[in-house]
Every structure is written in structure tokens, then in C-alpha cells.
Short mmCIF file of C-alpha atoms and ligand atoms in Angstrom, two decimals:
data_model
loop_
_atom_site.label_atom_id
_atom_site.label_comp_id
_atom_site.label_asym_id
_atom_site.label_seq_id
_atom_site.Cartn_x
_atom_site.Cartn_y
_atom_site.Cartn_z
CA LYS A 206 -22.38 4.94 19.48
CA TYR A 207 -22.36 8.71 19.92
CA PHE A 208 -19.87 10.34 22.26
CA THR A 209 -19.42 14.07 22.73
CA SER A 210 -15.98 15.58 22.22
CA ASP A 211 -15.65 16.18 25.97
CA GLU A 212 -16.44 12.51 26.60
CA ILE A 213 -13.90 11.37 24.03
CA ARG A 214 -11.10 13.52 25.46
CA GLU A 215 -11.81 12.23 28.97
CA LYS A 216 -12.18 8.62 27.80
CA PHE A 217 -8.76 8.73 26.17
CA LEU A 218 -6.95 10.15 29.18
CA TYR A 219 -8.74 7.80 31.57
CA PHE A 220 -8.02 4.78 29.37
CA PHE A 221 -4.29 5.44 29.46
CA GLU A 222 -4.35 6.26 33.16
CA LYS A 223 -5.70 2.76 33.67
CA LYS A 224 -2.75 1.47 31.66
CA GLY A 225 -0.35 3.02 34.15
CA HIS A 226 0.12 6.47 32.58
CA THR A 227 0.31 9.68 34.54
CA ARG A 228 -2.07 12.30 33.24
CA LEU A 229 -0.46 15.71 32.76
CA PRO A 230 -2.12 18.96 31.69
CA SER A 231 -1.45 20.49 28.28
CA SER A 232 1.72 22.54 28.03
CA SER A 233 1.83 25.99 26.46
CA LEU A 234 1.40 26.56 22.74
CA ILE A 235 4.67 28.47 23.00
CA PRO A 236 7.23 25.78 23.65
CA ASN A 237 10.20 26.13 25.92
CA ASP A 238 12.25 25.07 22.93
CA PRO A 239 14.52 27.28 20.84
CA GLN A 240 13.99 25.04 17.80
CA LEU A 241 10.29 25.70 17.48
CA LEU A 242 7.93 28.62 17.04
CA PHE A 243 4.90 26.69 18.27
CA THR A 244 4.03 23.39 19.89
CA VAL A 245 3.33 21.33 16.78
CA ALA A 246 2.70 17.97 18.46
CA GLY A 247 2.05 16.35 21.80
CA MET A 248 5.67 15.21 22.05
CA VAL A 249 7.16 18.70 21.99
CA PRO A 250 7.13 19.30 25.78
CA PHE A 251 8.89 15.96 26.23
CA LYS A 252 11.51 16.40 23.55
CA PRO A 253 14.44 16.63 26.00
CA ILE A 254 13.35 13.33 27.56
CA PHE A 255 13.08 11.57 24.19
CA TRP A 256 16.43 13.10 23.30
CA GLY A 257 17.99 11.60 26.40
CA LYS A 258 19.03 14.97 27.82
CA VAL A 259 16.58 14.82 30.72
CA GLU A 260 15.62 11.82 32.84
CA PRO A 261 11.88 11.16 33.01
CA THR A 262 10.01 11.51 36.30
CA TYR A 263 7.34 9.15 34.95
CA THR A 264 7.98 6.59 32.23
CA ARG A 265 4.35 6.63 31.05
CA ILE A 266 2.49 9.86 30.41
CA THR A 267 -0.79 10.77 28.76
CA THR A 268 -1.89 14.24 27.65
CA CYS A 269 -4.22 16.24 25.50
CA GLN A 270 -1.93 18.90 24.05
CA LYS A 271 -2.80 22.24 22.43
CA CYS A 272 -1.05 22.39 19.06
CA LEU A 273 -0.62 24.91 16.27
CA ARG A 274 0.70 24.21 12.79
CA THR A 275 1.38 27.02 10.35
CA ASN A 276 2.18 24.60 7.53
CA ASP A 277 -1.51 23.69 7.43
CA ILE A 278 -2.90 27.26 7.23
CA GLU A 279 -3.73 26.97 3.57
CA ASN A 280 -5.29 23.56 4.01
CA VAL A 281 -7.92 24.93 6.35
CA GLY A 282 -11.35 24.81 4.77
CA ARG A 283 -9.92 23.13 1.68
CA THR A 284 -9.44 19.73 3.25
CA PRO A 285 -12.10 18.44 5.65
CA ARG A 286 -9.59 17.81 8.42
CA HIS A 287 -6.73 20.26 8.78
CA HIS A 288 -6.71 23.00 11.37
CA THR A 289 -4.25 25.62 12.51
CA PHE A 290 -5.05 25.16 16.19
CA PHE A 291 -5.95 21.61 17.17
CA GLU A 292 -5.70 19.23 20.11
CA MET A 293 -3.49 16.16 19.98
CA LEU A 294 -4.13 13.20 22.25
CA GLY A 295 -1.02 11.34 23.29
CA ASN A 296 0.37 8.43 25.22
CA PHE A 297 4.11 8.40 25.76
CA SER A 298 6.58 5.78 26.89
CA PHE A 299 10.11 6.76 27.84
CA GLY A 300 12.13 3.56 27.66
CA ASP A 301 9.15 1.62 29.01
CA TYR A 302 6.73 -0.27 26.72
CA PHE A 303 7.32 -0.32 22.96
CA LYS A 304 5.65 -1.30 19.68
CA LYS A 305 3.43 -4.14 20.79
CA GLU A 306 1.67 -2.41 23.68
CA ALA A 307 1.39 0.89 21.82
CA ILE A 308 -0.35 -0.77 18.86
CA LYS A 309 -2.51 -3.03 21.01
CA TRP A 310 -3.77 -0.18 23.18
CA ALA A 311 -4.48 2.07 20.22
CA TRP A 312 -6.59 -0.69 18.72
CA GLU A 313 -8.32 -1.44 22.02
CA PHE A 314 -9.20 2.20 22.57
CA LEU A 315 -10.61 2.72 19.10
CA THR A 316 -12.58 -0.51 18.81
CA GLU A 317 -13.68 -1.11 22.42
CA GLU A 318 -13.87 2.31 24.04
CA LEU A 319 -15.03 4.30 21.02
CA GLU A 320 -16.66 1.26 19.42
CA LEU A 321 -15.41 2.09 15.94
CA PRO A 322 -16.02 -0.86 13.60
CA ALA A 323 -12.79 -2.82 13.18
CA GLU A 324 -13.42 -3.38 9.48
CA LYS A 325 -13.22 0.36 8.86
CA LEU A 326 -9.72 0.65 10.28
CA TRP A 327 -6.54 0.32 8.21
CA ALA A 328 -2.91 0.54 9.25
CA SER A 329 0.35 1.64 7.72
CA VAL A 330 3.92 0.93 8.74
CA TYR A 331 7.33 2.18 7.63
CA GLU A 332 8.39 0.26 4.52
CA THR A 333 11.06 -1.86 6.24
CA ASP A 334 9.36 -2.21 9.65
CA ASP A 335 8.46 -5.93 9.62
CA GLU A 336 8.11 -5.93 13.40
CA ALA A 337 5.23 -3.44 13.34
CA PHE A 338 3.76 -5.15 10.26
CA ASN A 339 3.69 -8.48 12.06
CA ILE A 340 2.09 -7.03 15.19
CA TRP A 341 -0.77 -5.70 13.05
CA LYS A 342 -1.04 -9.02 11.23
CA ASP A 343 -0.52 -11.59 14.01
CA ASP A 344 -1.58 -9.84 17.22
CA ILE A 345 -4.26 -7.49 16.03
CA LYS A 346 -5.22 -9.82 13.21
CA ILE A 347 -6.24 -7.29 10.64
CA PRO A 348 -6.22 -8.55 7.05
CA GLU A 349 -2.80 -8.25 5.45
CA ASN A 350 -4.14 -6.21 2.56
CA LYS A 351 -5.16 -3.54 5.05
CA ILE A 352 -1.62 -3.03 6.30
CA LEU A 353 0.23 -0.73 3.95
CA ARG A 354 3.95 -0.05 3.79
CA PHE A 355 4.77 3.62 3.23
CA GLY A 356 8.08 5.40 2.73
CA LYS A 357 9.78 8.25 4.55
CA GLU A 358 7.35 10.91 3.44
CA GLU A 359 4.41 9.34 5.27
CA ASN A 360 5.78 6.94 7.85
CA TRP A 361 8.86 8.50 9.29
CA TRP A 362 8.24 11.13 11.96
CA GLY A 363 10.48 13.94 13.09
CA PRO A 364 12.68 15.48 14.10
CA ALA A 365 10.50 18.38 15.26
CA GLY A 366 13.03 21.07 14.36
CA PRO A 367 16.36 20.83 12.52
CA THR A 368 17.75 18.11 14.79
CA GLY A 369 16.41 15.79 17.47
CA PRO A 370 14.58 12.56 18.23
CA CYS A 371 12.71 10.78 15.43
CA GLY A 372 11.78 7.35 14.16
CA PRO A 373 9.61 5.16 11.97
CA CYS A 374 5.89 5.35 12.65
CA SER A 375 2.69 3.40 12.21
CA GLU A 376 -0.55 5.13 11.35
CA ILE A 377 -4.18 4.19 11.73
CA TYR A 378 -6.66 5.25 9.08
CA PHE A 379 -10.45 5.32 9.24
CA ASP A 380 -12.49 4.51 6.16
CA THR A 381 -15.29 7.07 5.87
CA GLY A 382 -16.68 5.26 2.84
CA TYR A 383 -16.93 8.62 1.06
CA THR A 384 -16.01 7.95 -2.55
CA GLU A 385 -17.35 11.00 -4.34
CA ASN A 386 -13.92 12.54 -4.98
CA CYS A 387 -12.14 9.29 -5.81
CA PRO A 388 -10.83 8.78 -9.34
CA ASP A 389 -10.35 5.02 -8.80
CA GLN A 390 -12.94 3.75 -6.34
CA GLU A 391 -12.19 0.06 -6.92
CA ASN A 392 -8.60 0.40 -5.80
CA CYS A 393 -8.97 3.15 -3.20
CA THR A 394 -6.77 2.66 -0.10
CA PRO A 395 -5.22 5.06 2.43
CA ALA A 396 -2.55 5.65 -0.23
CA CYS A 397 -5.17 7.53 -2.25
CA ASP A 398 -5.49 11.22 -1.47
CA CYS A 399 -9.19 11.53 -2.38
CA GLY A 400 -10.12 12.09 1.25
CA ARG A 401 -12.00 8.85 1.84
CA PHE A 402 -9.45 7.62 4.39
CA VAL A 403 -8.66 9.79 7.42
CA GLU A 404 -5.36 9.49 9.24
CA ILE A 405 -6.56 9.55 12.84
CA TRP A 406 -3.63 8.17 14.82
CA ASN A 407 0.13 8.06 14.50
CA ILE A 408 2.41 5.96 16.71
CA VAL A 409 6.04 6.99 16.48
CA PHE A 410 8.72 4.53 17.53
CA THR A 411 11.12 7.19 18.69
CA GLU A 412 14.47 5.46 18.78
CA TYR A 413 16.82 7.63 16.70
CA TYR A 414 18.49 10.99 16.89
CA SER A 415 18.80 12.87 13.62
CA ASP A 416 21.57 15.45 13.17
CA GLU A 417 21.41 18.48 10.85
CA ASN A 418 22.34 16.37 7.84
CA GLY A 419 19.80 13.66 8.60
CA ASN A 420 22.37 11.17 9.90
CA LEU A 421 20.77 8.83 12.41
CA SER A 422 22.17 7.43 15.63
CA PRO A 423 20.36 5.39 18.28
CA LEU A 424 18.85 7.19 21.27
CA PRO A 425 19.63 5.94 24.79
CA ARG A 426 16.07 4.65 25.15
CA LYS A 427 13.41 3.22 22.86
CA ASN A 428 10.32 5.38 23.24
CA ILE A 429 6.72 5.63 22.16
CA ASP A 430 5.20 8.91 21.00
CA THR A 431 1.57 8.66 20.00
CA GLY A 432 -0.21 11.55 18.33
CA ALA A 433 -3.91 11.09 17.79
CA GLY A 434 -5.84 13.90 16.13
CA PHE A 435 -8.62 14.82 18.52
CA GLU A 436 -10.88 16.68 16.06
CA ARG A 437 -10.60 13.85 13.52
CA ILE A 438 -11.38 11.20 16.11
CA CYS A 439 -14.39 13.20 17.27
CA ALA A 440 -15.61 13.54 13.69
CA VAL A 441 -15.34 9.86 12.77
CA THR A 442 -16.78 8.71 16.10
CA GLN A 443 -19.72 11.02 15.54
CA GLY A 444 -20.19 9.63 12.02
CA LYS A 445 -19.00 12.79 10.29
CA TYR A 446 -16.78 13.07 7.25
CA ASP A 447 -15.67 16.61 8.01
CA ASN A 448 -14.17 17.82 11.32
CA PHE A 449 -16.25 20.97 11.05
CA ASP A 450 -19.41 18.86 11.36
CA SER A 451 -18.35 17.48 14.75
CA ASP A 452 -19.76 18.97 17.94
CA LEU A 453 -16.49 20.86 18.50
CA PHE A 454 -17.42 23.54 15.98
CA LYS A 455 -21.20 23.46 16.34
CA GLU A 456 -21.79 26.58 18.45
CA THR A 457 -19.13 28.57 16.61
CA ILE A 458 -20.60 27.79 13.22
CA GLU A 459 -24.09 28.58 14.50
CA GLU A 460 -22.81 31.97 15.64
CA ILE A 461 -21.17 32.62 12.25
CA GLN A 462 -24.42 31.72 10.47
CA GLN A 463 -26.30 34.11 12.74
CA ILE A 464 -23.93 37.03 12.26
CA PHE A 465 -23.77 36.82 8.49
CA GLY A 466 -27.19 35.39 7.77
CA VAL A 467 -25.63 32.50 5.85
CA LYS A 468 -26.28 28.78 5.98
CA PHE A 469 -23.47 26.25 6.32
CA ARG A 470 -23.51 23.57 3.60
CA GLU A 471 -25.43 25.62 1.07
CA ASN A 472 -22.59 27.07 -0.96
CA LYS A 473 -19.11 25.61 -1.32
CA GLY A 474 -17.30 28.96 -1.46
CA LYS A 475 -19.11 30.30 1.59
CA ASP A 476 -18.41 27.06 3.44
CA VAL A 477 -14.68 27.68 3.01
CA SER A 478 -15.09 31.12 4.58
CA ILE A 479 -17.21 29.76 7.43
CA LYS A 480 -14.63 27.07 8.16
CA VAL A 481 -11.68 29.45 7.99
CA ILE A 482 -13.37 31.80 10.47
CA ALA A 483 -14.34 28.90 12.76
CA ASP A 484 -10.81 27.53 12.67
CA HIS A 485 -8.90 30.78 12.95
CA SER A 486 -11.02 32.12 15.79
CA ARG A 487 -9.87 29.20 17.93
CA ALA A 488 -6.22 29.84 17.06
CA ILE A 489 -6.65 33.59 17.67
CA ALA A 490 -8.24 33.04 21.09
CA PHE A 491 -5.57 30.59 22.22
CA LEU A 492 -2.61 32.62 20.90
CA ILE A 493 -3.75 35.81 22.62
CA SER A 494 -4.49 33.90 25.82
CA GLU A 495 -0.82 32.91 25.81
CA GLY A 496 0.33 36.50 25.59
CA ILE A 497 0.96 36.78 21.84
CA ILE A 498 0.04 40.10 20.22
CA PRO A 499 -0.10 40.92 16.51
CA SER A 500 3.20 42.11 15.07
CA ASN A 501 5.29 41.89 11.94
CA GLU A 502 7.48 39.01 12.92
CA GLY A 503 7.60 35.62 14.55
CA ARG A 504 4.62 34.42 16.52
CA GLY A 505 2.96 37.83 16.40
CA TYR A 506 3.04 37.74 12.62
CA VAL A 507 1.33 34.38 12.56
CA LEU A 508 -1.40 35.83 14.79
CA ARG A 509 -1.71 38.89 12.52
CA ARG A 510 -2.08 36.69 9.45
CA LEU A 511 -4.73 34.59 11.16
CA ILE A 512 -6.77 37.65 12.10
CA ARG A 513 -6.45 39.16 8.61
CA ARG A 514 -7.44 35.94 6.96
CA ALA A 515 -10.45 35.68 9.22
CA VAL A 516 -11.39 39.30 8.43
CA ARG A 517 -11.05 38.73 4.70
CA HIS A 518 -13.28 35.74 4.85
CA GLY A 519 -15.70 37.72 7.00
CA ALA A 520 -15.70 40.40 4.31
CA LEU A 521 -16.49 37.72 1.73
CA LEU A 522 -19.54 36.89 3.83
CA GLY A 523 -20.52 40.56 3.96
CA ALA A 524 -18.80 42.00 7.05
CA LYS A 525 -18.21 45.75 6.97
CA GLY A 526 -16.49 46.05 10.35
CA PRO A 527 -15.11 43.99 13.23
CA PHE A 528 -17.18 40.88 13.85
CA LEU A 529 -14.94 38.41 15.64
CA ASN A 530 -15.83 39.23 19.24
CA SER A 531 -19.02 37.22 19.56
CA ILE A 532 -17.42 34.32 17.71
CA LEU A 533 -14.48 34.40 20.08
CA GLU A 534 -17.01 34.37 22.93
CA THR A 535 -18.48 31.10 21.70
CA VAL A 536 -14.98 29.63 21.39
CA ILE A 537 -14.13 30.71 24.93
CA LYS A 538 -17.38 29.29 26.24
CA LYS A 539 -16.89 25.99 24.43
CA MET A 540 -13.22 25.46 25.30
CA GLY A 541 -12.96 27.38 28.58
CA LYS A 542 -13.97 24.40 30.70
CA ILE A 543 -10.88 22.53 29.59
CA TYR A 544 -8.64 25.56 29.09
CA PRO A 545 -9.45 28.11 31.82
CA GLU A 546 -6.79 30.51 30.48
CA LEU A 547 -9.34 31.45 27.82
CA ILE A 548 -11.83 32.60 30.45
CA GLU A 549 -9.15 34.44 32.41
CA LYS A 550 -8.02 36.32 29.31
CA GLU A 551 -11.41 36.86 27.69
CA GLY A 552 -11.17 40.66 27.85
CA LEU A 553 -7.68 40.73 26.40
CA ILE A 554 -8.56 38.30 23.63
CA LYS A 555 -11.49 40.42 22.50
CA ASP A 556 -9.70 43.78 22.78
CA ILE A 557 -6.59 42.77 20.90
CA SER A 558 -8.45 41.00 18.20
CA SER A 559 -10.87 43.86 17.56
CA MET A 560 -8.05 46.41 17.43
CA GLU A 561 -6.31 44.38 14.76
CA GLU A 562 -9.57 43.81 12.93
CA GLU A 563 -10.33 47.52 12.86
CA LYS A 564 -6.91 48.34 11.44
CA PHE A 565 -7.29 45.80 8.70
CA PHE A 566 -10.79 46.92 7.79
CA GLU A 567 -9.30 50.41 7.24
CA THR A 568 -6.62 49.05 4.90
CA MET A 569 -9.25 47.10 3.08
CA GLU A 570 -11.28 50.31 2.70
CA LYS A 571 -8.36 51.99 0.92
CA GLY A 572 -8.15 48.97 -1.31
CA MET A 573 -11.85 49.34 -2.10
CA GLU A 574 -11.35 52.97 -3.08
CA ARG A 575 -8.57 51.95 -5.42
CA LEU A 576 -10.71 49.19 -6.86
CA ASN A 577 -13.64 51.54 -7.45
CA ASN A 578 -11.35 53.94 -9.30
CA ILE A 579 -10.11 51.13 -11.43
CA ILE A 580 -13.63 50.01 -12.23
CA GLN A 581 -14.57 53.54 -13.38
CA ASN A 582 -11.55 53.68 -15.65
CA LEU A 583 -12.25 50.32 -17.21
CA ASN A 584 -14.73 51.99 -19.62
CA ASN A 585 -16.97 48.99 -19.95
CA GLN A 586 -14.08 46.64 -20.52
CA ALA A 587 -15.21 43.24 -19.30
CA THR A 588 -11.84 42.05 -17.97
CA LEU A 589 -9.52 43.35 -15.28
CA SER A 590 -5.84 42.66 -15.90
CA GLY A 591 -4.15 40.16 -13.64
CA LYS A 592 -1.54 42.81 -12.91
CA ILE A 593 -4.04 45.08 -11.20
CA ALA A 594 -5.65 42.20 -9.35
CA PHE A 595 -2.19 41.29 -8.13
CA GLU A 596 -1.49 44.86 -7.02
CA LEU A 597 -4.70 44.74 -5.01
CA TYR A 598 -3.55 41.54 -3.41
CA ASP A 599 0.00 42.66 -2.80
CA THR A 600 -0.54 46.25 -1.66
CA TYR A 601 -4.00 46.16 -0.11
CA GLY A 602 -4.16 42.55 0.94
CA PHE A 603 -7.12 41.67 -1.28
CA PRO A 604 -7.40 37.96 -1.95
CA LEU A 605 -8.32 37.11 -5.52
CA ASP A 606 -11.70 35.72 -4.55
CA LEU A 607 -12.63 39.00 -2.87
CA THR A 608 -11.64 41.02 -5.95
CA LYS A 609 -13.49 38.58 -8.16
CA GLU A 610 -16.63 38.76 -6.11
CA ILE A 611 -16.72 42.54 -6.08
CA LEU A 612 -16.12 42.70 -9.83
CA SER A 613 -18.64 40.01 -10.66
CA GLU A 614 -21.38 42.27 -9.32
CA LYS A 615 -20.47 44.63 -12.18
CA GLY A 616 -20.13 41.87 -14.73
CA ILE A 617 -16.34 42.18 -14.87
CA GLU A 618 -13.97 39.23 -14.98
CA VAL A 619 -10.36 38.94 -13.85
CA ASP A 620 -7.46 37.66 -15.92
CA GLU A 621 -6.69 34.89 -13.46
CA LYS A 622 -3.94 33.39 -15.56
CA GLU A 623 -1.84 36.52 -15.38
CA PHE A 624 -2.62 36.86 -11.68
CA THR A 625 -1.45 33.31 -11.00
CA GLU A 626 1.74 33.87 -13.00
CA LEU A 627 2.60 36.94 -10.94
CA MET A 628 1.71 35.15 -7.73
CA ASN A 629 3.94 32.21 -8.62
CA LYS A 630 6.79 34.53 -9.53
CA GLN A 631 6.51 36.25 -6.15
CA ARG A 632 6.34 32.94 -4.34
CA GLU A 633 9.46 31.72 -6.06
CA MET A 634 11.29 34.87 -5.09
CA ALA A 635 10.08 34.56 -1.52
CA ARG A 636 11.09 30.94 -1.38
CA ALA A 637 14.56 31.68 -2.71
CA ALA A 638 14.91 34.51 -0.21
CA SER A 639 13.69 32.54 2.80
CA GLY A 640 15.58 29.43 1.80
CA LYS A 641 18.93 31.12 1.35
CA VAL A 642 19.18 34.52 2.92
CA GLU A 643 16.72 34.65 5.80
CA TYR A 644 17.21 31.18 7.14
CA ASP A 645 20.96 31.36 7.01
CA THR A 646 21.15 34.73 8.69
CA THR A 647 18.83 33.59 11.46
CA LYS A 648 20.92 30.53 11.82
CA GLN A 649 24.11 32.56 11.91
CA ILE A 650 22.73 34.83 14.62
CA TYR A 651 21.82 31.84 16.74
CA LYS A 652 25.20 30.33 16.19
CA GLU A 653 26.79 33.51 17.50
CA ILE A 654 24.52 33.61 20.52
CA ASP A 655 25.21 29.98 21.01
CA LYS A 656 28.96 30.41 21.09
CA PHE A 657 28.49 33.28 23.45
CA LEU A 658 26.31 31.43 25.88
CA THR A 659 27.94 28.04 25.37
CA LEU A 660 24.52 26.52 25.03
CA THR A 661 23.53 23.43 23.06
CA GLU A 662 23.68 23.10 19.29
CA PHE A 663 22.05 25.53 17.09
CA ILE A 664 18.58 25.70 16.06
CA GLY A 665 16.22 27.82 14.10
CA TYR A 666 12.62 28.54 13.72
CA ASP A 667 10.28 25.89 12.51
CA LYS A 668 8.75 26.81 9.17
CA LEU A 669 8.47 30.55 9.58
CA SER A 670 8.01 32.32 6.34
CA SER A 671 6.94 35.93 6.56
CA THR A 672 6.03 35.78 2.91
CA GLU A 673 3.66 32.85 3.08
CA GLU A 674 0.53 33.67 1.17
CA VAL A 675 -2.49 34.84 3.07
CA GLN A 676 -5.64 33.73 1.33
P1 ATP B 127 -1.71 14.69 7.64
O1 ATP B 127 -0.94 13.67 6.81
O2 ATP B 127 -3.18 14.45 7.64
O3 ATP B 127 -1.33 16.10 7.31
P2 ATP B 127 0.30 14.38 9.61
O4 ATP B 127 0.87 13.07 9.18
O5 ATP B 127 0.97 15.63 9.16
O6 ATP B 127 -1.26 14.46 9.18
P3 ATP B 127 1.16 13.87 12.31
O7 ATP B 127 2.35 14.74 12.34
O8 ATP B 127 1.34 12.41 12.14
O9 ATP B 127 0.14 14.44 11.20
O10 ATP B 127 0.29 14.21 13.62
C1 ATP B 127 -0.40 13.23 14.38
C2 ATP B 127 -1.90 13.31 14.20
O11 ATP B 127 -2.39 14.65 14.42
C3 ATP B 127 -2.36 12.98 12.79
O12 ATP B 127 -2.50 11.60 12.63
C4 ATP B 127 -3.70 13.70 12.71
O13 ATP B 127 -4.72 12.88 13.27
C5 ATP B 127 -3.50 14.92 13.58
N1 ATP B 127 -3.22 16.13 12.80
C6 ATP B 127 -2.07 16.45 12.15
N2 ATP B 127 -2.13 17.66 11.58
C7 ATP B 127 -3.36 18.14 11.88
C8 ATP B 127 -4.02 19.36 11.59
N3 ATP B 127 -3.43 20.32 10.88
N4 ATP B 127 -5.27 19.53 12.06
C9 ATP B 127 -5.88 18.56 12.77
N5 ATP B 127 -5.31 17.39 13.09
C10 ATP B 127 -4.06 17.18 12.65
MG1 MG B 128 0.46 17.11 7.80
MG1 MG B 129 0.32 12.01 7.35
MG1 MG B 130 1.24 11.26 10.38
#
């Protein structure tokens, strides 16, 4: 059965209200949490309660939380189901119900409320979690071969930050039946990364505290933290393989097609650009609505990167100047009913984004001049060295695909091997720098402040790397 995204969001919250949960509005994308740059999951606003530092007012809560993950920036457009900004549906129990109810209700919601076919759902549990395994097998009665045991990498969640609450988790996967990318169709399960199976739901059994060295100790309460990916659930409920084909992105993608005179689903490369713009414009609108402005560090730098990436992909589709405003308008219109801050800040969102766009178009223009000079001096050589392509990337912010596209019009190729070598070298240097120097100095600063203010333990920023590639 077809449900719109607005219906699905409401159905979820109402379903858990009926199960005794109090519905709370989404918290800010900027958490009141010194350990994190952004709200990366629905549990973030409740971290002190899970941790046992704060007593809960309600023991059962349900929310739809605005989230932003920078670790997925490069996945956007390259996987069918990763976003920077996304919404996470959640039901939380603070020392109230535990594994059995959490699993039962997840199943009930998916199969009865959303009417997803039970045979398309699979589950995973943490490798040693027999309790969760048996609930899936004996209470839910799904075939044993559809309950997988995964290790830490997949089925252990948290802490969100260097220390904090965490625990084993149990995930629900949806079988899209899409086997085109699978190397081993006979034996394909959610363990296969071909994309056929979508992780739509994750129930964390939050019962441990992890210290900075990963040592675990029991929390005062046993808790439930459910994170269900809203865009993914919308997509599978609407019979779509790709989140960008759900109704959530429909108007935005229509607007992008209009502006650039392109058609979605006609060309794989262009589709990536369309998806990146559709994704980033949501993140841009929400970040500015929360008072973030582009800058060279922290949250402002993430916003700057998102705008530049969107501009670059716009340029790949033919943009010669700022183009985001009307796309942001469609985002605001689509999401403003649920998130009125977008409507309130519409003017600010558009002004700030177009200022940043303009600046970047100017930089790109300088890069174009440089590139044209280079082309003239190539004297009919058919290949551009990777070194120059890398300079264009590094100094002028030209992604390789942009350089390639411009050159291909003149029948010139790029030495991609050399480019990749230089890129990898830079990445390694950046990684070494951020891993050792930057992180430690940040940490040290916070330790000093900490001593000074006699606050809690130290902290740091979650996954902030100013050198992360923008492409
Ligand atoms: P994945 O393995 O697909 O990257 P995850 O295990 O990192 O997802 P969780 O931390 O378990 O994700 O988050 C809970 C749920 O939020 C996931 O089951 C998924 O449905 C959704 N989700 C996670 N990351 C994203 C994202 N970048 N964009 C959209 N939805 C996401
Ligand atoms: Mg992930
Ligand atoms: Mg996962
Ligand atoms: Mg997960």
C-alpha cells in the first residue's frame, strides 16, 4: 500500500504514542553536547539520560529527529540511501521496556502499519546476543536463516562521541530484490554489500558505558534506543530502491531538472550531480536555519563544503552562476510544514547561500582561466598530466570530473593514475595530521578548559576533518 512520507512520519509517532510514549519535537541539529559537532542520531538529545546523569521525566519517548552526518558526505549519490541531512524516527525507553517489546513493536509497525511483506524482512543481532536472536526466532517467528549474527562493526552501536552510553544492537533489513549489482545472487544476504538489502531500522540495547579506551561498565538502567531511517523507510514503503525516488525528493528533483534542462535517470554521472544537489540543499537550508554561516572551521566549514560541492555539481550540469535559491525554496516548501524554522528563516537561508555561491563561482572562474591557459600550452598533446589536474583540484577546487569534462570537449584526456596517486598522498598526510596533531591539540585545549571549569570529562569533536575531500 502507498503511504506518503508525511503519512509515514505521523503513523510512526502515533503508533508509539499508543504504546505509551510521549511525543517530543525534534531537537536542534546543533546538539547541546560538547562531544559532538552535529546531532548524528535520534538518541543524541537524550544522551545524559541514557548515561544516567539526568533522570528522565518520561520513561518512554518518541521523536522524529533532524540529523546530520559528515561521515556520509562522500556516500551521497554514490549509494542509493545515504544522506548528509536526514530524519531519524525513534522510540526510546529509559529503564522501562527492553528487548522483547522493542523488537515486537518494530515488527508490528513495519508489517501491520506499513504493511511491508514479512518475507522481505531480515534481522541481525550482535554475535553473542542469544536473547535477541531467540526473540526474533521464537516470538516473531522469522526463519532462523534470516537472522544473522554480526560483529562489532555492524551490530554494536555507540558511543556517540569519545565516551558514553552504548550497547549491542539488532537491525532490520528490507530485501529490495534488486540483484543487478550482486556478484553472488544465490547466496546474497544482508551481509552482502551489493545494495539489495537496505538497513532500515536499528534497535540499540543501551546498557553499557564506554570509557575513552573502550572499557565497558554497566549503566544504571537498561535502555532502548531505536533509530529508524525515515528516508529509507519511505523509499521501501513506496516500492522504491533508491531514497531519491521517494516522494521526499520529488519536487526538489523536478526543480533541478527544470533549472538545468536535464532528466533524472538518463545519465548515471548526471544523476550523481542531481542527487548531490538535492541532498545538500536540504542540509544547507537546515544548517542556515539553525544559525550556522559558512566559515573555515567547525560547523561553518561543513556548511561551506556542502555549498561548494553543490555548486560544483551544478557547474557539471551547466550552471554559470548561483542557482540554489529556487531549489532551496522547494526544500523549504516541502519541509516547512514539519519544520517551521525553515519558513521563518527563508530570507536568511537564501541570502547566505547565494553569497557563498557567488564567491565560489568567482574562484572557479579563476580556475577556468588557468585551465584555458594550460590547454593552449598543451600544443595538441592529448593528455593533461595528473599533476596539473591535481593543482586545479587543490588550488582552485576543481573536482577531477569537472576538469575531465571540460577537457573532453577538446579531446584531451587526464592522467588519472597520477592524479589519484597525488590525491592519496595528500589524504595520507591529512590523516596523519588530523589523527596526531590536530585531534590531540583540540583535546588538550578542552582538557585545560575542563580543569579550569571543573566540568565533566573531556571530549572532542565528532569526526571533524578540515581536510576531508570535497568531490
Ligand atoms: P549504514 O550501515 O547504512 O551506513 P548505520 O548503521 O551507519 O547505517 P545507524 O547508526 O544504525 O546507521 O543509524 C540508524 C538508522 O539511520 C539506520 O538503520 C539507517 O536506516 C539510518 N541512516 C543511517 N545513516 C544514514 C544516512 N547517512 N542517511 C540516511 N539514513 C541513514
Ligand atoms: Mg553508516
Ligand atoms: Mg549499518
Ligand atoms: Mg546501524
